[in-house]
Coordinates of C-alpha atoms and ligand atoms in Angstrom, one line a residue:
M1 CA 20.2 -109.7 78.9
P2 CA 20.7 -106.9 81.5
E3 CA 17.9 -106.3 84.0
Q4 CA 15.6 -103.5 83.0
Y5 CA 14.0 -101.0 85.3
D6 CA 12.2 -97.6 85.1
L7 CA 14.3 -96.1 87.9
I8 CA 17.6 -97.0 89.6
I9 CA 18.8 -95.1 92.7
R10 CA 22.4 -96.0 93.5
G11 CA 24.5 -95.8 96.5
G12 CA 22.3 -93.8 98.9
A13 CA 21.9 -94.4 102.7
V14 CA 18.4 -96.0 102.8
L15 CA 16.3 -95.1 105.9
D16 CA 13.4 -97.5 105.4
G17 CA 10.9 -95.5 107.5
S18 CA 10.7 -98.0 110.4
G19 CA 13.1 -96.1 112.6
A20 CA 15.9 -98.5 111.8
P21 CA 19.4 -97.1 111.1
G22 CA 20.4 -96.3 107.5
V23 CA 21.8 -99.0 105.3
R24 CA 23.7 -98.4 102.1
A25 CA 21.7 -99.9 99.3
D26 CA 20.6 -99.5 95.7
L27 CA 17.0 -99.2 94.8
A28 CA 15.3 -100.4 91.6
V29 CA 11.7 -99.4 90.6
R30 CA 9.4 -100.7 88.0
G31 CA 6.3 -98.7 87.3
D32 CA 5.1 -97.5 90.7
R33 CA 6.7 -100.2 92.8
I34 CA 10.0 -100.7 94.5
V35 CA 11.3 -104.0 93.2
T36 CA 14.8 -104.2 94.7
V37 CA 16.3 -102.8 97.9
G38 CA 19.9 -104.0 98.1
E39 CA 22.2 -104.5 95.2
V40 CA 21.3 -103.7 91.6
P41 CA 23.6 -105.3 89.0
A42 CA 26.1 -102.8 87.5
D43 CA 24.9 -103.6 84.0
A44 CA 21.2 -103.0 84.8
V45 CA 19.5 -100.4 82.6
A46 CA 16.8 -97.9 83.5
G47 CA 14.9 -95.0 82.1
E48 CA 16.4 -92.9 84.9
T49 CA 19.4 -93.5 87.1
V50 CA 20.1 -91.4 90.1
D51 CA 23.5 -91.2 91.9
A52 CA 22.5 -91.0 95.5
Q53 CA 26.0 -91.0 97.0
G54 CA 26.0 -88.7 100.1
L55 CA 22.2 -88.6 100.1
V56 CA 19.6 -90.3 102.3
V57 CA 16.9 -92.2 100.5
A58 CA 13.7 -92.1 102.6
P59 CA 10.0 -92.9 102.1
G60 CA 8.2 -89.8 100.8
F61 CA 6.8 -87.8 103.8
I62 CA 3.2 -88.1 104.7
D63 CA 1.7 -84.8 105.9
V64 CA -1.0 -86.0 108.3
H65 CA -2.3 -82.5 109.0
A66 CA -3.1 -80.8 105.7
H67 CA -5.7 -78.3 104.6
D68 CA -5.0 -78.7 100.9
D69 CA -8.5 -80.0 100.1
T70 CA -9.1 -77.7 97.2
L71 CA -5.6 -76.3 96.9
V72 CA -4.4 -79.6 95.3
L73 CA -7.0 -78.9 92.5
V74 CA -6.4 -75.1 92.2
E75 CA -2.6 -75.5 92.5
P76 CA -1.9 -79.0 91.3
D77 CA 1.9 -78.6 91.5
S78 CA 1.4 -78.3 95.3
E79 CA 4.9 -76.7 95.3
G80 CA 5.0 -75.9 99.1
K81 CA 4.5 -79.6 99.9
V82 CA 6.3 -81.3 97.0
M83 CA 9.5 -79.3 97.4
Q84 CA 9.8 -80.3 101.1
G85 CA 9.5 -84.0 100.3
V86 CA 5.8 -84.6 101.0
T87 CA 4.4 -87.2 98.7
T88 CA 1.0 -87.7 100.4
V89 CA -1.2 -85.2 102.2
V90 CA -4.1 -86.1 104.5
N91 CA -6.7 -83.3 104.0
G92 CA -9.8 -82.5 105.9
N93 CA -8.3 -81.7 109.2
C94 CA -9.6 -79.5 112.0
G95 CA -13.2 -80.3 111.1
A96 CA -12.9 -78.5 107.7
G97 CA -13.8 -80.9 104.9
V98 CA -15.4 -80.7 101.5
V99 CA -18.8 -82.3 101.9
P100 CA -21.7 -81.5 101.4
Y101 CA -20.4 -78.6 99.3
R102 CA -20.0 -78.8 95.6
S103 CA -16.9 -76.6 95.2
S104 CA -15.4 -73.5 96.7
R105 CA -14.9 -69.9 96.0
R106 CA -11.2 -70.4 95.3
A107 CA -12.0 -73.2 92.9
Q108 CA -14.7 -71.1 91.2
E109 CA -12.3 -68.2 90.8
A110 CA -9.6 -70.4 89.5
G111 CA -11.7 -71.4 86.5
A112 CA -14.5 -73.5 85.1
D113 CA -12.1 -76.3 84.3
L114 CA -12.1 -77.6 87.9
P115 CA -14.3 -80.5 88.9
T116 CA -17.1 -80.3 91.4
W117 CA -18.4 -82.9 93.8
D118 CA -21.2 -83.4 96.3
S119 CA -19.8 -86.4 98.2
Y120 CA -16.5 -87.9 99.3
P121 CA -16.6 -90.5 96.6
G122 CA -17.0 -87.6 94.2
Y123 CA -14.1 -85.7 95.8
L124 CA -11.7 -88.6 95.5
E125 CA -12.8 -89.1 91.9
A126 CA -12.1 -85.5 91.2
I127 CA -8.5 -86.1 92.5
A128 CA -8.2 -89.0 90.2
S129 CA -9.5 -87.1 87.1
H130 CA -7.5 -83.9 87.9
P131 CA -4.4 -85.4 89.5
P132 CA -2.0 -83.1 91.4
S133 CA 1.7 -83.8 91.8
I134 CA 1.0 -85.3 95.2
N135 CA -1.1 -88.1 96.6
V136 CA -4.3 -87.2 98.5
A137 CA -6.0 -88.9 101.4
T138 CA -8.8 -87.3 103.3
L139 CA -10.5 -87.1 106.6
V140 CA -14.2 -86.3 106.8
G141 CA -14.6 -82.9 108.3
F142 CA -17.2 -82.8 111.0
G143 CA -17.7 -79.0 111.0
T144 CA -18.4 -78.9 107.3
M145 CA -21.0 -81.6 107.6
R146 CA -22.5 -79.9 110.7
A147 CA -22.8 -76.6 108.7
G148 CA -24.4 -78.5 105.9
A149 CA -26.9 -80.3 108.1
L150 CA -27.9 -77.4 110.3
G151 CA -27.6 -74.8 107.7
G152 CA -24.8 -72.3 107.3
A153 CA -21.9 -71.2 105.3
L154 CA -18.9 -73.4 104.5
P155 CA -16.5 -73.2 107.4
S156 CA -13.3 -74.1 105.7
F157 CA -9.8 -72.8 105.4
G158 CA -9.4 -70.6 102.3
T159 CA -12.2 -72.4 100.7
T160 CA -15.1 -70.2 101.7
P161 CA -18.0 -70.1 99.3
A162 CA -18.8 -67.0 97.3
S163 CA -21.2 -65.8 99.9
S164 CA -18.5 -66.1 102.5
G165 CA -21.3 -65.6 105.0
V166 CA -21.2 -65.6 108.7
L167 CA -22.6 -68.8 110.0
G168 CA -26.3 -68.4 111.0
A169 CA -27.2 -68.4 114.6
D170 CA -29.0 -71.6 113.8
V171 CA -25.8 -73.6 114.3
E172 CA -25.5 -72.5 117.9
R173 CA -27.6 -75.4 119.1
P174 CA -27.5 -79.1 119.4
A175 CA -28.1 -81.1 116.2
T176 CA -31.4 -82.9 116.1
A177 CA -31.6 -86.7 115.7
E178 CA -32.4 -86.2 112.1
E179 CA -29.4 -84.0 111.5
V180 CA -27.1 -86.5 113.3
T181 CA -28.4 -89.2 111.0
R182 CA -27.6 -87.0 108.0
M183 CA -24.1 -86.4 109.2
Q184 CA -23.6 -90.1 109.9
A185 CA -24.7 -90.9 106.4
W186 CA -22.1 -88.5 104.9
L187 CA -19.5 -90.0 107.1
R188 CA -20.3 -93.5 106.2
E189 CA -20.3 -92.7 102.5
G190 CA -16.9 -91.1 103.0
L191 CA -15.5 -94.0 104.8
E192 CA -16.8 -96.5 102.2
A193 CA -15.0 -94.4 99.6
G194 CA -11.8 -94.6 101.6
A195 CA -11.6 -91.6 103.9
V196 CA -9.2 -92.3 106.8
G197 CA -11.3 -91.0 109.6
M198 CA -13.2 -88.0 110.9
S199 CA -11.9 -84.7 112.2
T200 CA -13.2 -82.0 114.5
G201 CA -12.1 -78.4 115.1
L202 CA -13.7 -77.6 118.4
I203 CA -12.7 -74.0 118.6
Y204 CA -14.4 -73.3 115.3
E205 CA -17.9 -72.6 114.2
P206 CA -20.0 -74.6 114.0
D207 CA -18.1 -77.5 115.6
R208 CA -17.8 -75.6 119.0
Y209 CA -21.6 -75.9 119.5
A210 CA -21.5 -79.6 119.4
S211 CA -21.5 -81.5 122.7
T212 CA -19.3 -84.5 123.4
D213 CA -22.4 -86.7 123.1
E214 CA -23.3 -85.3 119.7
I215 CA -19.8 -85.9 118.3
V216 CA -19.8 -89.4 119.7
E217 CA -23.1 -90.2 117.9
V218 CA -22.0 -88.7 114.6
A219 CA -18.7 -90.6 114.8
R220 CA -20.2 -94.0 115.4
P221 CA -19.6 -95.3 111.9
L222 CA -15.8 -94.9 112.4
A223 CA -15.8 -98.1 114.5
D224 CA -17.2 -100.2 111.6
F225 CA -14.2 -99.2 109.4
G226 CA -11.4 -99.1 111.9
A227 CA -11.0 -95.4 111.0
L228 CA -9.6 -92.8 113.4
Y229 CA -10.9 -89.7 115.2
A230 CA -8.7 -86.6 114.8
S231 CA -9.3 -83.5 116.7
H232 CA -8.2 -79.9 117.0
V233 CA -9.3 -80.0 120.6
R234 CA -11.6 -77.5 122.4
G235 CA -8.8 -75.6 124.1
E236 CA -5.0 -75.4 123.9
G237 CA -4.3 -73.1 126.8
A238 CA -6.1 -73.1 130.2
T239 CA -8.3 -76.0 129.2
L240 CA -5.7 -78.1 127.4
L241 CA -6.0 -81.2 129.7
D242 CA -9.8 -81.2 129.7
A243 CA -9.8 -80.8 126.0
H244 CA -7.4 -83.7 125.5
A245 CA -9.5 -85.7 127.9
E246 CA -12.6 -85.1 125.8
A247 CA -10.8 -86.3 122.6
M248 CA -9.8 -89.5 124.4
E249 CA -13.3 -90.0 125.8
I250 CA -14.7 -89.8 122.3
G251 CA -12.1 -92.3 121.1
R252 CA -13.0 -94.7 124.0
R253 CA -16.8 -94.4 123.5
V254 CA -16.7 -94.8 119.8
G255 CA -14.0 -97.5 120.1
V256 CA -11.4 -96.0 117.6
P257 CA -7.9 -94.6 117.7
V258 CA -7.4 -90.9 118.4
Q259 CA -5.1 -88.4 116.8
I260 CA -4.6 -85.1 118.7
S261 CA -3.9 -82.4 116.1
H262 CA -0.9 -80.0 116.4
H263 CA -0.1 -80.8 120.0
K264 CA 1.0 -77.7 121.9
A265 CA 0.3 -75.3 124.8
S266 CA -0.8 -72.0 123.5
G267 CA -0.4 -68.8 125.4
R268 CA 2.6 -67.7 127.6
A269 CA 0.8 -68.5 130.8
F270 CA 0.5 -72.1 129.8
W271 CA 4.0 -72.8 128.5
G272 CA 5.4 -76.0 129.9
R273 CA 1.9 -77.6 130.2
V274 CA 2.8 -80.0 127.3
R275 CA 4.6 -82.1 130.0
D276 CA 1.3 -82.6 131.7
S277 CA -0.5 -83.4 128.5
I278 CA 2.2 -85.9 127.6
R279 CA 1.8 -87.6 131.0
Q280 CA -2.0 -87.7 130.4
I281 CA -1.5 -89.3 127.0
E282 CA 1.0 -91.8 128.4
E283 CA -1.6 -92.8 131.1
A284 CA -4.3 -93.3 128.4
R285 CA -1.9 -95.4 126.4
A286 CA -1.0 -97.5 129.4
R287 CA -4.7 -98.3 129.7
G288 CA -4.6 -99.5 126.1
E289 CA -6.0 -96.4 124.3
Q290 CA -4.5 -95.7 120.9
V291 CA -3.6 -92.0 121.3
T292 CA -1.1 -90.3 119.1
T293 CA -0.4 -86.7 118.1
D294 CA 1.0 -84.5 115.3
Q295 CA 3.1 -81.4 115.4
Y296 CA 4.5 -78.6 113.2
P297 CA 7.9 -77.4 114.5
Y298 CA 7.3 -73.7 115.0
T299 CA 6.5 -71.3 117.9
A300 CA 3.8 -69.6 115.9
G301 CA 0.4 -71.0 114.9
S302 CA -1.8 -69.9 112.1
T303 CA -5.6 -69.8 111.8
R304 CA -8.5 -67.6 110.9
L305 CA -8.5 -64.2 112.7
A306 CA -12.2 -64.5 113.2
A307 CA -11.6 -67.7 115.3
L308 CA -9.1 -66.0 117.5
L309 CA -11.7 -63.2 118.1
L310 CA -14.4 -65.7 118.7
N311 CA -12.2 -67.4 121.4
G312 CA -11.3 -64.1 123.1
R313 CA -7.7 -64.4 122.3
I314 CA -7.0 -60.9 120.9
G315 CA -6.2 -58.2 123.5
D316 CA -5.0 -58.7 127.0
S317 CA -8.3 -59.8 128.6
T318 CA -7.4 -63.5 128.9
A319 CA -4.4 -65.4 130.2
D320 CA -3.8 -66.8 126.7
G321 CA -4.4 -63.4 125.1
L322 CA -2.3 -62.3 122.1
R323 CA -0.8 -58.9 121.8
G324 CA -1.3 -57.0 118.6
E325 CA 2.3 -57.4 117.6
D326 CA 2.0 -61.2 118.1
V327 CA -0.5 -61.4 115.2
L328 CA 0.6 -61.1 111.6
L329 CA -1.8 -60.9 108.6
A330 CA -1.0 -63.8 106.3
S331 CA -3.9 -63.9 103.9
V332 CA -6.5 -61.1 103.6
P333 CA -8.8 -61.9 100.7
E334 CA -10.3 -58.4 100.3
R335 CA -7.3 -56.4 101.4
P336 CA -4.1 -58.2 100.2
D337 CA -2.3 -54.9 100.8
W338 CA -2.6 -55.5 104.5
E339 CA -0.8 -58.9 104.3
G340 CA 2.5 -58.8 106.2
K341 CA 1.3 -56.1 108.6
S342 CA 0.6 -56.9 112.3
V343 CA -2.6 -56.2 114.1
A344 CA -0.5 -53.7 116.2
D345 CA 0.5 -51.9 113.0
L346 CA -3.1 -51.4 112.0
A347 CA -4.2 -50.6 115.5
D348 CA -1.5 -47.8 115.6
E349 CA -2.5 -46.6 112.2
W350 CA -6.2 -46.4 113.1
D351 CA -5.5 -45.3 116.7
V352 CA -7.8 -48.1 118.2
P353 CA -7.1 -51.0 120.6
P354 CA -5.8 -54.2 119.0
K355 CA -9.1 -56.1 119.4
Q356 CA -11.0 -53.3 117.6
A357 CA -8.4 -53.3 114.8
A358 CA -8.7 -57.1 114.5
E359 CA -12.5 -56.8 114.2
R360 CA -12.1 -54.2 111.5
V361 CA -9.7 -56.5 109.6
V362 CA -12.2 -59.3 109.6
E363 CA -15.0 -56.9 108.6
E364 CA -13.2 -55.3 105.7
G365 CA -10.7 -58.0 104.9
G366 CA -13.0 -60.9 104.9
R367 CA -14.1 -63.7 107.3
A368 CA -11.5 -65.9 105.7
T369 CA -8.6 -63.7 106.8
I370 CA -5.8 -65.9 108.1
V371 CA -3.1 -64.8 110.5
V372 CA 0.1 -66.1 112.0
Q373 CA 0.2 -65.8 115.7
F374 CA 3.2 -66.1 118.0
A375 CA 2.0 -68.1 121.0
M376 CA 4.2 -71.1 121.8
D377 CA 7.4 -71.9 123.6
E378 CA 10.5 -73.2 121.9
A379 CA 11.2 -75.6 124.8
D380 CA 7.7 -77.0 124.3
V381 CA 8.3 -77.6 120.6
R382 CA 11.3 -79.7 121.5
T383 CA 9.5 -81.6 124.3
V384 CA 6.6 -82.5 122.0
L385 CA 8.8 -83.4 119.0
S386 CA 11.0 -85.8 121.1
H387 CA 8.0 -87.7 122.5
E388 CA 7.3 -91.1 121.0
T389 CA 3.6 -90.3 120.3
T390 CA 4.4 -87.4 118.0
M391 CA 4.4 -87.6 114.3
V392 CA 4.8 -84.7 111.8
G393 CA 2.2 -82.7 110.0
T394 CA 2.4 -79.2 108.5
D395 CA -1.0 -77.7 109.3
G396 CA -0.1 -75.6 106.3
L397 CA -2.5 -73.0 105.0
G398 CA -1.1 -72.1 101.6
F399 CA -3.1 -69.0 100.9
G400 CA -2.3 -65.3 100.5
S401 CA 1.1 -63.8 100.0
R402 CA 2.6 -64.6 103.4
P403 CA 1.4 -68.1 104.5
H404 CA 2.9 -69.5 107.7
P405 CA 6.3 -70.9 106.6
R406 CA 5.3 -74.4 107.8
H407 CA 3.6 -74.8 104.4
Y408 CA 7.1 -74.8 102.8
G409 CA 9.5 -75.7 105.6
T410 CA 8.2 -78.2 108.2
Y411 CA 10.1 -81.3 107.1
P412 CA 13.5 -79.8 106.2
R413 CA 13.3 -77.7 109.4
I414 CA 13.1 -80.8 111.5
L415 CA 15.8 -82.6 109.6
G416 CA 18.1 -79.5 109.5
K417 CA 17.5 -77.6 112.8
Y418 CA 16.1 -80.2 115.2
V419 CA 18.1 -83.3 114.0
R420 CA 21.4 -82.0 112.6
E421 CA 21.9 -78.7 114.5
E422 CA 20.3 -79.4 117.8
G423 CA 20.2 -83.2 118.1
V424 CA 16.7 -83.2 119.6
I425 CA 15.9 -86.5 117.9
T426 CA 17.8 -88.9 115.7
L427 CA 17.6 -88.8 111.9
E428 CA 16.0 -92.3 111.7
N429 CA 13.5 -91.4 114.4
A430 CA 12.6 -88.2 112.5
V431 CA 12.1 -90.1 109.3
W432 CA 9.8 -92.6 111.1
K433 CA 7.7 -89.7 112.4
M434 CA 7.4 -88.4 108.8
S435 CA 6.7 -91.7 107.0
G436 CA 6.3 -95.1 108.6
F437 CA 4.5 -93.9 111.7
P438 CA 1.8 -91.8 109.9
A439 CA 1.3 -94.5 107.3
T440 CA 0.7 -97.1 110.1
K441 CA -1.6 -94.9 112.1
F442 CA -3.6 -93.6 109.2
N443 CA -3.7 -97.0 107.5
L444 CA -2.1 -96.0 104.2
A445 CA -1.3 -99.4 102.8
G446 CA 1.8 -99.8 100.6
R447 CA 3.2 -96.4 101.6
G448 CA 5.5 -95.0 104.2
F449 CA 8.3 -97.6 104.0
V450 CA 11.1 -98.3 101.6
R451 CA 10.5 -102.0 101.0
E452 CA 10.3 -104.3 98.1
G453 CA 6.8 -104.4 96.8
H454 CA 5.9 -101.0 98.3
I455 CA 4.9 -98.0 96.3
A456 CA 7.8 -95.8 95.2
D457 CA 7.0 -92.6 97.0
L458 CA 10.6 -91.5 97.8
V459 CA 12.6 -88.4 98.9
L460 CA 16.3 -88.0 98.6
F461 CA 18.0 -85.4 100.8
D462 CA 21.5 -84.4 101.9
P463 CA 21.6 -84.8 105.7
E464 CA 24.5 -82.4 105.9
T465 CA 22.7 -79.5 104.1
V466 CA 19.0 -80.0 104.2
I467 CA 17.3 -76.9 105.8
D468 CA 14.2 -74.8 105.5
V469 CA 14.6 -71.2 104.3
A470 CA 11.0 -70.1 104.4
T471 CA 10.6 -67.3 107.0
Y472 CA 7.6 -65.5 108.4
E473 CA 8.6 -62.5 106.2
D474 CA 9.3 -64.5 103.1
S475 CA 7.6 -67.8 103.4
R476 CA 7.0 -69.0 99.8
R477 CA 10.5 -70.5 99.5
A478 CA 11.5 -74.0 98.8
P479 CA 14.0 -75.6 101.1
L480 CA 17.7 -76.5 100.4
G481 CA 19.3 -80.0 100.2
M482 CA 16.3 -82.0 98.9
P483 CA 17.1 -82.7 95.3
W484 CA 14.8 -85.6 94.4
V485 CA 11.2 -86.5 95.1
F486 CA 9.3 -89.4 93.5
V487 CA 5.6 -89.9 93.7
N488 CA 4.3 -93.3 92.5
G489 CA 7.7 -93.9 90.8
T490 CA 7.6 -90.6 88.9
A491 CA 10.1 -87.8 89.6
V492 CA 8.2 -84.7 90.7
V493 CA 11.4 -83.0 91.8
R494 CA 14.5 -83.6 89.7
E495 CA 17.8 -82.1 90.7
G496 CA 16.1 -79.6 92.8
A497 CA 13.5 -78.5 90.3
H498 CA 9.8 -79.3 90.2
T499 CA 9.0 -81.4 87.1
H500 CA 5.3 -80.4 86.9
E501 CA 4.5 -84.1 86.6
R502 CA 1.0 -84.8 88.0
A503 CA 1.8 -88.2 89.4
G504 CA -0.5 -88.1 92.4
R505 CA -3.5 -90.3 93.2
P506 CA -6.4 -90.5 95.6
V507 CA -5.2 -92.7 98.5
R508 CA -7.9 -94.8 100.1
R509 CA -7.8 -96.1 103.6
G510 CA -6.1 -99.6 103.7
V511 CA -6.0 -99.9 99.9
D512 CA -2.5 -100.6 98.4
A513 CA -2.8 -98.8 95.1
Ligands
ZN601 ZN1 -6.3 -76.9 113.9
CU602 CU1 -5.4 -77.6 111.1

């Protein structure tokens, strides 16, 4: 009797996700598990057999910096992520989570069919009952809890509630002891349900009004679960080193690992400063602190325009100021016709200074308006990418007609541009930063490595041709050279086409399932 499998992948160069060099091997999969890495008998039969000659077979990529909290429910194909080889997203970054809110404006607009929740257990159950094509892990968003506890509108990316209200002045104060207790309870409930940690976004409302002490108090439950603290730090320009120091202090005081989100130096005056922040991280690590970072490989960021205004970034008044032409409108809920224009375009049209134009865009276009802002240095991108503490995350905001291309191109861009064309890092190191490293740091058991017994989240790509083609002008474009993606053993990309299989699952911290 020939051996029988569900899936056989023959003749690929297997990069196992550990950073070890590639090995030519066959793979056999039964159900959702890899059962053989090595030689699969020639007469073995399978539901699907893939000829992987000339292709790399790697663990599916883990996007540790995602904002797809409700996007995975509204757009379950998750095309931007799936087509670039991502098999698991970690949502809830930058302080923006989904609790204590029941749903979101986007979800409501998309139809009554979508689930609601009022807790992290409920959110993860919603993923299980309405599975997307991709696996979903989550961080608990501190800012969203703080808005819920102190009273205010939901400060989330593209998931603003119907009211889309400006946060009340009531959040511009320290949390009371009772409010801290409420936030701790939500966090604990989330961690019990399998959340991987807690995030903050300290340039955003209402997170920015929280002191270091308040964050430490709310974060205490993390230590009981071995979960991590992830932070969009309080400043990425003039105050970068102080901001990193605060993140590390919080990690030390709570006694948990730290993940610094989208490591960068933002603003021309501060280019090159990532060398100092790297030294600072190395010193902390030498003291035994577990500090790591993530990065998206672009010189433009993307965030809410209201947040840039709030931080005094628009206009020439500050050293990390952005010029009108540096800021492109990506998603403008009330004025989609403005998407693709720059703040300078509108400032010219209206004959006002850039700052005034930006204020008018937020007023008429909506508080949830998202922009792409050119603020980083290419040399810094390479410096951060090549550092051993850096893993990969997209920070994708997949809303509007012109989202930042990172939502579609992050992984193939690293593999094509930074590995093949520029040789900034090796292929096996890149794959480690995309799979094994994040799985280890975020405690995603059974994922992130191509090993017997592990879950069959896999991506097959051609190292000679893989490349991103999503641009700032035309960003909703799937990459080239990535013909197969498997989630939990099921093909979600077959010969370059999305299969629309909804093979994803909720992923719970430390649970191999
Ligand atoms: Zn952020
Ligand atoms: Cu983010």
